[in-house]
Coordinates of C-alpha atoms in Angstrom, one line a residue:
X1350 CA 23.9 -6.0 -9.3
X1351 CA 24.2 -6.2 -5.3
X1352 CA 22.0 -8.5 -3.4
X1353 CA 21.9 -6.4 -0.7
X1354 CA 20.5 -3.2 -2.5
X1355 CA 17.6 -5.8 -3.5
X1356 CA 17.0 -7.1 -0.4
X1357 CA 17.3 -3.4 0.9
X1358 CA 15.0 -2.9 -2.4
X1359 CA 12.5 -5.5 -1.1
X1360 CA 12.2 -4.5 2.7
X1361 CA 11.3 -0.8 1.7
X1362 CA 8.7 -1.3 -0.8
X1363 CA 7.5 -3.5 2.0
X1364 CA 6.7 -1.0 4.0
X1365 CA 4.6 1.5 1.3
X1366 CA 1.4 -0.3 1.6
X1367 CA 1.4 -2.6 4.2
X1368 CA -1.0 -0.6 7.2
X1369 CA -4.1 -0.7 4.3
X1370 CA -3.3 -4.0 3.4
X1371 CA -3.0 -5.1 6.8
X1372 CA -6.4 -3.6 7.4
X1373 CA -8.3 -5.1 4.6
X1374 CA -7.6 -8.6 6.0
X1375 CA -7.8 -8.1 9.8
X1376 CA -11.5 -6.9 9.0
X1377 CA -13.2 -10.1 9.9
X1378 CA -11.8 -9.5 13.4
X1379 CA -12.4 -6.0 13.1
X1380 CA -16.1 -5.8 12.6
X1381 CA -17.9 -8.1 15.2
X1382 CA -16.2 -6.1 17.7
X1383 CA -16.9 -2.1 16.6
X1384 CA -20.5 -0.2 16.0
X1385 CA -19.6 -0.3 12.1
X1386 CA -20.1 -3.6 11.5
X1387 CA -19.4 -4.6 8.1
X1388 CA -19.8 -0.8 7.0
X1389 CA -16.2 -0.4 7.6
X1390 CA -14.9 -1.9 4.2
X1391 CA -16.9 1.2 2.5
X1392 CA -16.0 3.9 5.3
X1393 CA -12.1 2.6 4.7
X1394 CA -12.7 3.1 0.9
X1395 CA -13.4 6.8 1.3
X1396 CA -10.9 7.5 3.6
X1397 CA -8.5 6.1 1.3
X1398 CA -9.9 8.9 -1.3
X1399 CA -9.7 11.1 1.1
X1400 CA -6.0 10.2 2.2
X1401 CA -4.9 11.3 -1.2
X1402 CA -4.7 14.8 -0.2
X1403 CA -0.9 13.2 0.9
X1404 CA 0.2 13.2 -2.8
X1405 CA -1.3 16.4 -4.2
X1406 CA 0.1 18.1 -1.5
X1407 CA 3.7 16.8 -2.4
X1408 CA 2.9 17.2 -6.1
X1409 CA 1.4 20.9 -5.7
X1410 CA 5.0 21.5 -3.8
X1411 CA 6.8 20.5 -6.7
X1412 CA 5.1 22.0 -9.4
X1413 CA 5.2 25.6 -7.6
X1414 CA 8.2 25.8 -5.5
X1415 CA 10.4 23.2 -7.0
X1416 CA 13.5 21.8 -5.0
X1417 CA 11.7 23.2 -1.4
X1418 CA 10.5 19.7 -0.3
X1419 CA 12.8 16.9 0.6
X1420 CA 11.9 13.6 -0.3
X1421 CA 14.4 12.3 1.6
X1422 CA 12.9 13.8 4.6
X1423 CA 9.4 13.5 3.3
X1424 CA 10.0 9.6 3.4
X1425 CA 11.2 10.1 6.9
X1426 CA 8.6 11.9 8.1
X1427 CA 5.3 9.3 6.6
X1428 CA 7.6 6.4 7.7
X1429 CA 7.7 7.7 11.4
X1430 CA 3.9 8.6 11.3
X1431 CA 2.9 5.1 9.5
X1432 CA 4.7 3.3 13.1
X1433 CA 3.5 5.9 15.4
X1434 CA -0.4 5.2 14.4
X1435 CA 0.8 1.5 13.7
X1436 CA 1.0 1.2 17.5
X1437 CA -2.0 3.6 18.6
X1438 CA -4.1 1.0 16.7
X1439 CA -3.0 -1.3 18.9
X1440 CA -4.1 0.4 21.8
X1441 CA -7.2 2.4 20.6
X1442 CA -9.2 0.4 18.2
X1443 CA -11.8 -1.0 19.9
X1444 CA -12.6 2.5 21.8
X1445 CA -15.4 4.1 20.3
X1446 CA -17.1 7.9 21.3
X1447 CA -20.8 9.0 20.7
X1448 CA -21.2 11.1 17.8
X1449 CA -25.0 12.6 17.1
X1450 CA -26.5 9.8 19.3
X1451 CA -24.6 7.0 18.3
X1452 CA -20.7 4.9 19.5
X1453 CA -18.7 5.1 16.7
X1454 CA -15.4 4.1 16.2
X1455 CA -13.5 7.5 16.0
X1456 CA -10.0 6.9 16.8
X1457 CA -9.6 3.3 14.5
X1458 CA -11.3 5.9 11.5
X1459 CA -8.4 8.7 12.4
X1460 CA -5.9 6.9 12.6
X1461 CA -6.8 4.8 9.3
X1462 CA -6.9 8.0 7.6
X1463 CA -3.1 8.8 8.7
X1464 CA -2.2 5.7 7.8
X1465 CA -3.8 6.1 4.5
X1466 CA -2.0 9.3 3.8
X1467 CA 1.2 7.5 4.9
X1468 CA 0.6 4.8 2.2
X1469 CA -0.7 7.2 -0.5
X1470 CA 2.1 9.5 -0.3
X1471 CA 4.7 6.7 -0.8
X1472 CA 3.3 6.0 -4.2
X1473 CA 4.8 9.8 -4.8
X1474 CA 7.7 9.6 -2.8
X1475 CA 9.6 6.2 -3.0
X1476 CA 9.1 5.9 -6.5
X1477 CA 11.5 8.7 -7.0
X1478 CA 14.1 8.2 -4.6
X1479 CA 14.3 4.4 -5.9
X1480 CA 14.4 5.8 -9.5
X1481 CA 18.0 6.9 -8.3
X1482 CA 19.1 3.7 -8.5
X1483 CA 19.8 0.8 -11.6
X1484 CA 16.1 0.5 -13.3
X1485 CA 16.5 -3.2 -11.8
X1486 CA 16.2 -2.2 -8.6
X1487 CA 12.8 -0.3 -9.3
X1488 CA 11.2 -4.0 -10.3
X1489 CA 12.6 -5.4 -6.9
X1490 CA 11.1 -2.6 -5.3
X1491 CA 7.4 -3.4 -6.9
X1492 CA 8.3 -6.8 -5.4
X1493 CA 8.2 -5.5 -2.4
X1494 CA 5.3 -3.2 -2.7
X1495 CA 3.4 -7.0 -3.5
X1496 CA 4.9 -8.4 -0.6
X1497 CA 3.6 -6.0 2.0
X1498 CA 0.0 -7.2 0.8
X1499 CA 1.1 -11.0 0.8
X1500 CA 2.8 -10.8 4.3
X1501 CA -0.2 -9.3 6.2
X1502 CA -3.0 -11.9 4.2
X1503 CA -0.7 -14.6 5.4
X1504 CA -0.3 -13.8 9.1
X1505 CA -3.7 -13.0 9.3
X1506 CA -4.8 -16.7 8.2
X1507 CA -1.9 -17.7 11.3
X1508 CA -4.3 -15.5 13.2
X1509 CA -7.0 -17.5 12.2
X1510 CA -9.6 -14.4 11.9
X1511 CA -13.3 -14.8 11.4
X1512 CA -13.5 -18.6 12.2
X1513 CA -17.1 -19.1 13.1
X1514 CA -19.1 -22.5 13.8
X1515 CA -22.7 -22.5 13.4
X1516 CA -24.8 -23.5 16.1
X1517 CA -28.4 -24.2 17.0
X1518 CA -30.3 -21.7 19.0
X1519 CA -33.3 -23.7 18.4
X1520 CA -36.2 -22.3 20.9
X1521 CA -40.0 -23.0 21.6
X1522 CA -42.1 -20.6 20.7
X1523 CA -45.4 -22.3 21.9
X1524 CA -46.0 -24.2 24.8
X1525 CA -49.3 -25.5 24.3
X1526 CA -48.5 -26.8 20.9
X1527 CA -44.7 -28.0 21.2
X1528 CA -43.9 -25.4 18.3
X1529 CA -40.3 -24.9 17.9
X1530 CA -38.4 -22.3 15.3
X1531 CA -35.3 -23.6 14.2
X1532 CA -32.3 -21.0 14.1
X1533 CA -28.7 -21.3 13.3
X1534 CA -26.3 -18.7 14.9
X1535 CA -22.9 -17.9 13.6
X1536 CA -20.3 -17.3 16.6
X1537 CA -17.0 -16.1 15.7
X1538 CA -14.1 -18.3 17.6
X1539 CA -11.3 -16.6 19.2
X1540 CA -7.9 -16.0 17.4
X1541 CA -4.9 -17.3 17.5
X1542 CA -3.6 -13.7 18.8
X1543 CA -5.3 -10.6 19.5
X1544 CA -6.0 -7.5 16.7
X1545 CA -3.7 -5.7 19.1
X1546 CA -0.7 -8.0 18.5
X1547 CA -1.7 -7.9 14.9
X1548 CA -1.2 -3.6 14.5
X1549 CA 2.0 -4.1 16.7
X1550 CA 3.6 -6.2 14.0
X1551 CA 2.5 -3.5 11.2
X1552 CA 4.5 -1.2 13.1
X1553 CA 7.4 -3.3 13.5
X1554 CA 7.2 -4.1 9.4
X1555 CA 7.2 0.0 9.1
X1556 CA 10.2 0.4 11.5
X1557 CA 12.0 -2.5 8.9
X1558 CA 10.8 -0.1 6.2
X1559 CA 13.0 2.9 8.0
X1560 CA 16.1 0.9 8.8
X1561 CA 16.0 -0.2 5.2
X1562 CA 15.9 3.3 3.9
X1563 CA 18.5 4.6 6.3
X1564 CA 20.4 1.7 4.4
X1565 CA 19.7 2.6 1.1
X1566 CA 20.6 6.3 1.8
X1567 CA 23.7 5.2 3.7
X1568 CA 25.8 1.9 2.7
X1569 CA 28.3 2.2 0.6
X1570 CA 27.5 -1.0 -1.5
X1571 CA 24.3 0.9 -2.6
X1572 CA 26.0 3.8 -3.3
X1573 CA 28.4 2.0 -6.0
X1574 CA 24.8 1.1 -7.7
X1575 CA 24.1 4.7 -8.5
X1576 CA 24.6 5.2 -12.5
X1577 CA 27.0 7.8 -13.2
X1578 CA 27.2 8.7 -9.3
X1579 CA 24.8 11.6 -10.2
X1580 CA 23.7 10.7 -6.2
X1581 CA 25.2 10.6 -3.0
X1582 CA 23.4 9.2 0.2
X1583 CA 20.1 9.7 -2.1
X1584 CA 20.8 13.4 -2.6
X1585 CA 21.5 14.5 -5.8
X1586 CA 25.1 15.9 -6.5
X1587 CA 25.6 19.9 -6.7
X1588 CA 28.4 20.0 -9.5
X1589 CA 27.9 18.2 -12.7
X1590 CA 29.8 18.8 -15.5
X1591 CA 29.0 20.9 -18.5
X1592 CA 29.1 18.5 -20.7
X1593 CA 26.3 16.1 -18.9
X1594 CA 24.2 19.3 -18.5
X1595 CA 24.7 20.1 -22.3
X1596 CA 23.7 16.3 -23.4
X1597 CA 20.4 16.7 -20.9
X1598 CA 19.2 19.7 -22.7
X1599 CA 19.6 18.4 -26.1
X1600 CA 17.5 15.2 -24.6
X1601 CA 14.7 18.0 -23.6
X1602 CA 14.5 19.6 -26.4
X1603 CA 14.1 16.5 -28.5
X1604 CA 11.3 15.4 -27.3
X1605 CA 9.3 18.5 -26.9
X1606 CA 7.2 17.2 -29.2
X1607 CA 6.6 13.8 -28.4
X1608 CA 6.4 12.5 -24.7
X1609 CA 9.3 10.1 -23.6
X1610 CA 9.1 7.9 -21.0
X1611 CA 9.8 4.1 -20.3
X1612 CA 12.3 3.1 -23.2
X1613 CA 10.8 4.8 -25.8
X1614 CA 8.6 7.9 -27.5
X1615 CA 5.3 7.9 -27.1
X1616 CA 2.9 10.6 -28.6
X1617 CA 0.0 12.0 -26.6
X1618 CA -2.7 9.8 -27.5
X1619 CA -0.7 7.0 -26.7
X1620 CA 0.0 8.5 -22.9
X1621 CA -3.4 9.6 -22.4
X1622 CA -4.7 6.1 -23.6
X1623 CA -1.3 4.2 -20.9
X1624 CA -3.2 6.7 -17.9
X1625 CA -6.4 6.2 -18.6
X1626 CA -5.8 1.7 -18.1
X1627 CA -4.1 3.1 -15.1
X1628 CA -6.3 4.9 -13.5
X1629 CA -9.5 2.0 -14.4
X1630 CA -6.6 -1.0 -12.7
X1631 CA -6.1 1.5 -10.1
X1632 CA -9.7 2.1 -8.9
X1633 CA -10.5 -1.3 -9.2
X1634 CA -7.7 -2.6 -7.0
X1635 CA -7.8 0.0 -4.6
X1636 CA -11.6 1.0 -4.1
X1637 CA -14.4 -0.8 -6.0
X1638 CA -12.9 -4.5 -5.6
X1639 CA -12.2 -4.3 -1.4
X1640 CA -15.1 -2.8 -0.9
X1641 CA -17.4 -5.5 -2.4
X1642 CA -14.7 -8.3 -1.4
X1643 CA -16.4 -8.8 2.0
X1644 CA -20.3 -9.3 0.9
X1645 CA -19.2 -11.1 -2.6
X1646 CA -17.2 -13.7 -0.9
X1647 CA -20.1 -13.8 2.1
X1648 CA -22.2 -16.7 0.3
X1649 CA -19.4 -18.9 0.2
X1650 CA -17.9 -18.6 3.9
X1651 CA -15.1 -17.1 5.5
X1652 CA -12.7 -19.9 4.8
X1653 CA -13.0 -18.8 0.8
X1654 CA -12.5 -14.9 1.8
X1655 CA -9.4 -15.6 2.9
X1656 CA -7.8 -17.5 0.6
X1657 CA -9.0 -14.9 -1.7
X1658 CA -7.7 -12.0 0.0
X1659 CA -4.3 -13.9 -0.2
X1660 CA -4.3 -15.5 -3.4
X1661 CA -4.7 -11.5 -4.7
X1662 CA -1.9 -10.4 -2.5
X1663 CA -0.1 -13.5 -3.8
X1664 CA -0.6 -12.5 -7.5
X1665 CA 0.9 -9.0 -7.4
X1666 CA 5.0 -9.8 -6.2
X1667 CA 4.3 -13.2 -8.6
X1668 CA 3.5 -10.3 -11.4
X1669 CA 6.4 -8.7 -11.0
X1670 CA 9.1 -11.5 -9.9
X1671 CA 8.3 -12.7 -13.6
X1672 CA 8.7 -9.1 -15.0
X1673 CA 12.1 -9.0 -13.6
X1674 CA 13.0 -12.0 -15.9
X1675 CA 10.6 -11.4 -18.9
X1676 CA 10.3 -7.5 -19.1
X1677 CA 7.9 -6.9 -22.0
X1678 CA 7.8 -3.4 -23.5
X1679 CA 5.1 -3.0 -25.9
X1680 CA 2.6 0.1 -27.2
X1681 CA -0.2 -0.4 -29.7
X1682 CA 0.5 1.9 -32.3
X1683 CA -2.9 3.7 -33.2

């Protein structure tokens, strides 16, 4: 195997998730400063839903006019428009228009949605490409997919978001008497460096994501790790012989009957039962669990929500550097 094609592996899977994961932990930053206050978490949760209109779109394209849609130049196109509203983040966060009476944050909620798209269409479209390659590869790659939640958690707590210090706004409320209310205020302390910084260097991660594709598509070390050289600059070949075409068909037509994938046959029930755990891990990662993150951790201080945040980013590329040396492959036969 060729260190390179991991690293290359590693610095593109970095770049599939890493705007919304960026966004979940630059929210205690985020929220003093826009009309949404802590709604955000739950306005990000739908748009994320809402985003996945990225992925039926490419599988809809597939299913009913196969071979007309690039993924090469589909990853192309959501890498370019991940940096492009990277950097108008930076710039247009914090501006806010009146809608029905009342500032609201238009242009941070837009461009979340495009970046959203971006990050839920990758799940559809670097999965193939990196399928091209050795099947080690594909477990680097989910190690990089981790990593672009661990990297944004950890520069965030450089940033030092959502400090606050409580202090006393003790007043008097009655002269005559000397009667005082005691109060404590919580005032959020500057950062180490602005939420604008923060989006330019989740542009700058996706722009590492696009030179590390161009590389993957490209270098001739990564083409060498292509079995069979069935692909060439991550297009597949035109000519193949007879033979290879004959041996697929025979492999199609033995498993009409049960459904193949991983390393071995699975029958329906079994598949429906592997999608259905998906789809439950799924929403909880992705929509029930950042949503709540924010008020469950809120008790217990800001100091704890972050080392959440990152200890969850942290658990993900731990998950899979382990697969990569203990790969388990087991079904529960009903």
């Amino acid at each position: 195997m060729s260190l390179l094609t991991h690293l290359l592996a590693v610095l593109f899977g970095m770049g599939s998730w890493v705007s919304i994961n960026g966004l979940w932990v630059e929210l205690p930053l985020l929220v003093p400063q826009i009309p949404e206050g802590w709604f955000l978490p739950s306005y990000l949760s739908v748009l994320i839903q809402m985003a996945n209109v990225g992925p039926l779109f490419v599988t809809l394209m597939h299913r009913f006019y196969p071979g007309k849609l690039s993924e090469t130049m589909v990853i192309y196109v959501i890498i370019a428009l991940g940096t492009v509203a990277s950097v108008l983040l930076g710039f247009f966060w914090k501006e806010t228009v009146v809608v029905a009476g009342l500032h609201r944050s238009v242009a941070l909620l837009v461009l979340t949605f495009f970046l959203a798209a971006v990050d839920c269409t990758s799940s559809v479209t670097f999965l193939p490409f990196m399928m091209q390659l050795k099947p080690e590869y594909l477990t680097t790659y989910y190690i990089g997919e981790g990593v672009s939640g661990l990297l944004p958690a950890l520069v965030a707590l450089v940033q030092g978001v959502g400090v606050v210090h409580c202090i006393n706004s003790s007043s008097i409320s009655n002269l005559t008497s000397n009667a005082s209310s005691f109060e404590l205020q919580a005032r959020y302390q500057p950062a180490n460096f602005s939420a604008e910084v923060f989006f330019f260097f989740l542009s700058a991660m996706m722009i590492v994501c696009l030179a590390a594709f161009i590389l993957l598509n490209y270098h001739p070390a990564v083409a060498r790790e292509i079995p069979n050289r069935r692909y060439k600059n991550g297009v597949k070949a035109k000519s193949s012989s007879c033979a290879e075409q004959r041996m697929m068909l025979d492999l199609y037509r033995s498993h009409t009957r049960r459904s193949g994938f991983g390393s071995g046959s699975y029958s329906v029930a079994q598949v429906v039962y592997i999608f259905v755990v998906l789809a439950w891990a799924n929403a909880l990662t992705n929509v029930v669990l950042p949503s709540v993150q924010s008020y469950s951790c809120l008790p217990y201080g800001n100091n704890i929500y972050h080392l959440s945040a990152t200890m969850a980013a942290v658990s993900n590329p731990l998950a899979c550097f382990i697969a990569m040396f203990l790969p388990i492959r087991y079904s529960a036969r009903s």
